[in-house]
Coordinates of C-alpha atoms in Angstrom, one line a residue:
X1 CA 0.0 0.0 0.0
X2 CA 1.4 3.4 -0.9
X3 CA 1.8 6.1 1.2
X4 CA -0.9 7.9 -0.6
X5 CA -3.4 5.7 -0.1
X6 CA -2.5 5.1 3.7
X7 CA -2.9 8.9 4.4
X8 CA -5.9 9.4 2.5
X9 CA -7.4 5.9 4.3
X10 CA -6.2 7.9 7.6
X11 CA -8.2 11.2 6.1
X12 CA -11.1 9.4 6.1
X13 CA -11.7 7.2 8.2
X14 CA -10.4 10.1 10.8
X15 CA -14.0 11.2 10.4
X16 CA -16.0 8.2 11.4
X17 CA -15.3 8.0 14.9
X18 CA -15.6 11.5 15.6
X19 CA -18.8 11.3 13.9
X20 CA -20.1 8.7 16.2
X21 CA -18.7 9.9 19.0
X22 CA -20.2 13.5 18.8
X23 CA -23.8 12.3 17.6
X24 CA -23.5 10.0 20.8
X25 CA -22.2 12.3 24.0
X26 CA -21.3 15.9 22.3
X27 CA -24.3 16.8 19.7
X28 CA -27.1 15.9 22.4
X29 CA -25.3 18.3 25.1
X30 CA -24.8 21.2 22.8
X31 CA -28.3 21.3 21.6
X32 CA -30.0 21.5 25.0
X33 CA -27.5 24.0 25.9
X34 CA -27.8 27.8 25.8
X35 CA -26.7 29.2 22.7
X36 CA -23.8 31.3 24.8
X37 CA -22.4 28.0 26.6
X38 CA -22.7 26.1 22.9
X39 CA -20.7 28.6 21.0
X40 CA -18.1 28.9 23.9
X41 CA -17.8 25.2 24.6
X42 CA -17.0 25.1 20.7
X43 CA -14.5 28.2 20.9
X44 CA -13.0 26.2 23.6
X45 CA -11.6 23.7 21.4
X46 CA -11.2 26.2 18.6
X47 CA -8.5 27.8 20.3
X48 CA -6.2 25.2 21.0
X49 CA -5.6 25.9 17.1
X50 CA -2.9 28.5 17.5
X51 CA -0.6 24.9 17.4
X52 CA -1.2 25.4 14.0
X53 CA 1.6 27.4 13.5
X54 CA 3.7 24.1 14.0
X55 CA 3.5 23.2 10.6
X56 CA 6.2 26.3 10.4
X57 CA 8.6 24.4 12.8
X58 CA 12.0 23.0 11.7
X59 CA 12.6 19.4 12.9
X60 CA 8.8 18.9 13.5
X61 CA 7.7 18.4 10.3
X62 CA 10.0 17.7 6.7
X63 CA 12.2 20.2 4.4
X64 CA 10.1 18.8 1.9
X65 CA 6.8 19.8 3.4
X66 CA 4.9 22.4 0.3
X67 CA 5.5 25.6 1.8
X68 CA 1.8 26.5 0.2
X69 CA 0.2 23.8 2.1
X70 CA 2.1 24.3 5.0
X71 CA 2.4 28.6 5.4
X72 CA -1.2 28.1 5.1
X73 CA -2.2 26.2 7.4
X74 CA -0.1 27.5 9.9
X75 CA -1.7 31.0 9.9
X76 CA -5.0 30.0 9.1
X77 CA -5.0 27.7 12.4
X78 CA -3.3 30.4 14.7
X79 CA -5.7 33.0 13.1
X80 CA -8.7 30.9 13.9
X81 CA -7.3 30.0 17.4
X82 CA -6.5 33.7 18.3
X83 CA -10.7 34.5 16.9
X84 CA -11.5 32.0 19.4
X85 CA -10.2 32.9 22.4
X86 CA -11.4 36.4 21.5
X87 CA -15.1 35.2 21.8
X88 CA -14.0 33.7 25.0
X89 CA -12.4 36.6 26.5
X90 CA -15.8 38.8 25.5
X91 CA -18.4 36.4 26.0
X92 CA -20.1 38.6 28.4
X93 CA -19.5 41.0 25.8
X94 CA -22.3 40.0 22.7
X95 CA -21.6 42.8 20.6
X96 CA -18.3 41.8 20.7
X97 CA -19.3 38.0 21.5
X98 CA -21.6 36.8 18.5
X99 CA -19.3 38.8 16.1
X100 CA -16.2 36.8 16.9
X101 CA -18.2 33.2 17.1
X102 CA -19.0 34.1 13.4
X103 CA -15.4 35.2 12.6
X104 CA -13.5 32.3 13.8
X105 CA -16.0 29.6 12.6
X106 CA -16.1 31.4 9.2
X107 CA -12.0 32.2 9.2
X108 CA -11.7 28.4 10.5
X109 CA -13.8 26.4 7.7
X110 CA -12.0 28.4 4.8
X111 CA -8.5 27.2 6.4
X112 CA -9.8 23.9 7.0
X113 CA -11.3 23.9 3.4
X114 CA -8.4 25.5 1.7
X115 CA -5.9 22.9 3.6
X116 CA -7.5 19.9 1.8
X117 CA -7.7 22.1 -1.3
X118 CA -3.8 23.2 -0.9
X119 CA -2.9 19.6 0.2
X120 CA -5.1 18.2 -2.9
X121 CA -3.4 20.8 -5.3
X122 CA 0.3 19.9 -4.1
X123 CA 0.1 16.4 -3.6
X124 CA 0.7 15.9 0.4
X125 CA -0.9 12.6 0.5
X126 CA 2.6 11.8 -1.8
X127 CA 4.5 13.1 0.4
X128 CA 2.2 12.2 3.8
X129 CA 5.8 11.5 5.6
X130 CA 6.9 15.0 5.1
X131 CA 4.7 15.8 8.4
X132 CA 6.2 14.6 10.6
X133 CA 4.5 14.8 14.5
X134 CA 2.2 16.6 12.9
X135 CA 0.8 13.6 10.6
X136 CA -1.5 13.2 13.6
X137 CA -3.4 16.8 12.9
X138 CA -5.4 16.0 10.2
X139 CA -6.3 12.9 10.8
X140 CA -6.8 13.1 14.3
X141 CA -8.1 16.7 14.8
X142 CA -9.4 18.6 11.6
X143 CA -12.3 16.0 11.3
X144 CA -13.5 17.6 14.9
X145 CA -12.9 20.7 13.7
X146 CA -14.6 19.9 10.8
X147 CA -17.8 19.0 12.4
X148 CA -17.7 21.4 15.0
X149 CA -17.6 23.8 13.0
X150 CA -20.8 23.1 11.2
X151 CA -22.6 22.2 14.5
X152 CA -21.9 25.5 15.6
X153 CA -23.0 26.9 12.1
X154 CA -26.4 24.9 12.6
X155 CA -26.4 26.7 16.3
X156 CA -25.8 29.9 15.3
X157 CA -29.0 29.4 12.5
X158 CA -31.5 27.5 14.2
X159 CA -34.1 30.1 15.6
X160 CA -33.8 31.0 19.1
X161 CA -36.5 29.1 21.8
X162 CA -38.8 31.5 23.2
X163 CA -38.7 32.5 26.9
X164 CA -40.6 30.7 29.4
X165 CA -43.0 32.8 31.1
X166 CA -42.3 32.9 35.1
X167 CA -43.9 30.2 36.9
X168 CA -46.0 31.9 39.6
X169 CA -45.2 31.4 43.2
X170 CA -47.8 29.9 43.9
X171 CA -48.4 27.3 40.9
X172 CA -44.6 26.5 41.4
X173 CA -44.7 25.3 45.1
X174 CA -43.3 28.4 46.5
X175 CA -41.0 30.1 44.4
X176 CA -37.6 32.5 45.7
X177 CA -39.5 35.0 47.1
X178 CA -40.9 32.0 49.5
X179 CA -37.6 30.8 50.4
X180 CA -36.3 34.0 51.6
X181 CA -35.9 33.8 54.9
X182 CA -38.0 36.8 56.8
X183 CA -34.9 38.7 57.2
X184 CA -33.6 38.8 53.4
X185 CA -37.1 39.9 52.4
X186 CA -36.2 43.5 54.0

């Protein structure tokens, strides 16, 4: 079997068990979540990606890794990462907030989209080895990036639930106001 055709066995497959595993345990927490907690629990991950720049490291990866694929991906990744962690640091921010969700899922698809186009284009599954450590990022990690970046698309469309009217004390069994104690009702 060729290198080629192990890598792009790797590419694929690297899919299917994230697949299953986020339909099973991740998908079902992040839709009954609030829409702030979703986005940041995806931004979370998101911003591990300033590693990206690794592809740019001597010694970690091959001389002979296409400085096209490679120049891209780096930024691309350390871009999204840095979007990320922006819409962390402001998520009690939402002007600043919802902005930089959209940013780094948008700036994050077109790297991860434009790495399998660059990669397609300059033949990395030929030269797969050329890697290095970093073999393990695209097989391992884009295909969660991948999807959690559509998730959070599908989020960031689907139309907000409408606010629950406040139960009553009464109809609710005694609501705060009924727990107070008589002094903290002053």
């Amino acid at each position: 079997m060729s290198p080629a055709t192990i890598f792009n066995i790797h590419l694929v497959l690297g899919y299917a068990p994230w697949l299953l595993c986020f339909g099973a345990y991740i998908w079902p927490r992040l839709k009954l979540m609030d829409r702030v907690e979703a986005q940041r629990a995806i931004a979370t991950l998101h911003s591990f990606r300033f590693f990206g720049l690794v592809f740019l490291l001597p010694g970690v990866v091959g001389p002979n890794l296409p400085a096209g694929f490679a120049v891209f991906a780096a930024y691309g990744d350390f871009a999204t990462g840095l979007l990320a962690m922006l819409a962390l640091l402001a998520a009690r921010r939402p002007s600043i907030f919802w902005p930089s969700v959209v940013a780094f899922n948008l700036v994050g698809i077109v790297d991860l989209i434009g790495d399998y186009y660059q990669g397609t284009v300059l033949h990395l599954p030929e030269q797969a080895g050329q890697l290095g450590a970093t073999y393990a990022i695209p097989i391992l990690y884009v295909p969660l990036l991948m999807i959690t970046h559509i998730a959070a698309f599908y989020l960031l469309a689907r139309p907000q639930p409408k606010a629950m009217p406040a139960a009553r004390d009464d109809e609710a069994g005694g609501g705060l106001s009924s727990r107070r104690s008589p002094s903290s009702a002053r």
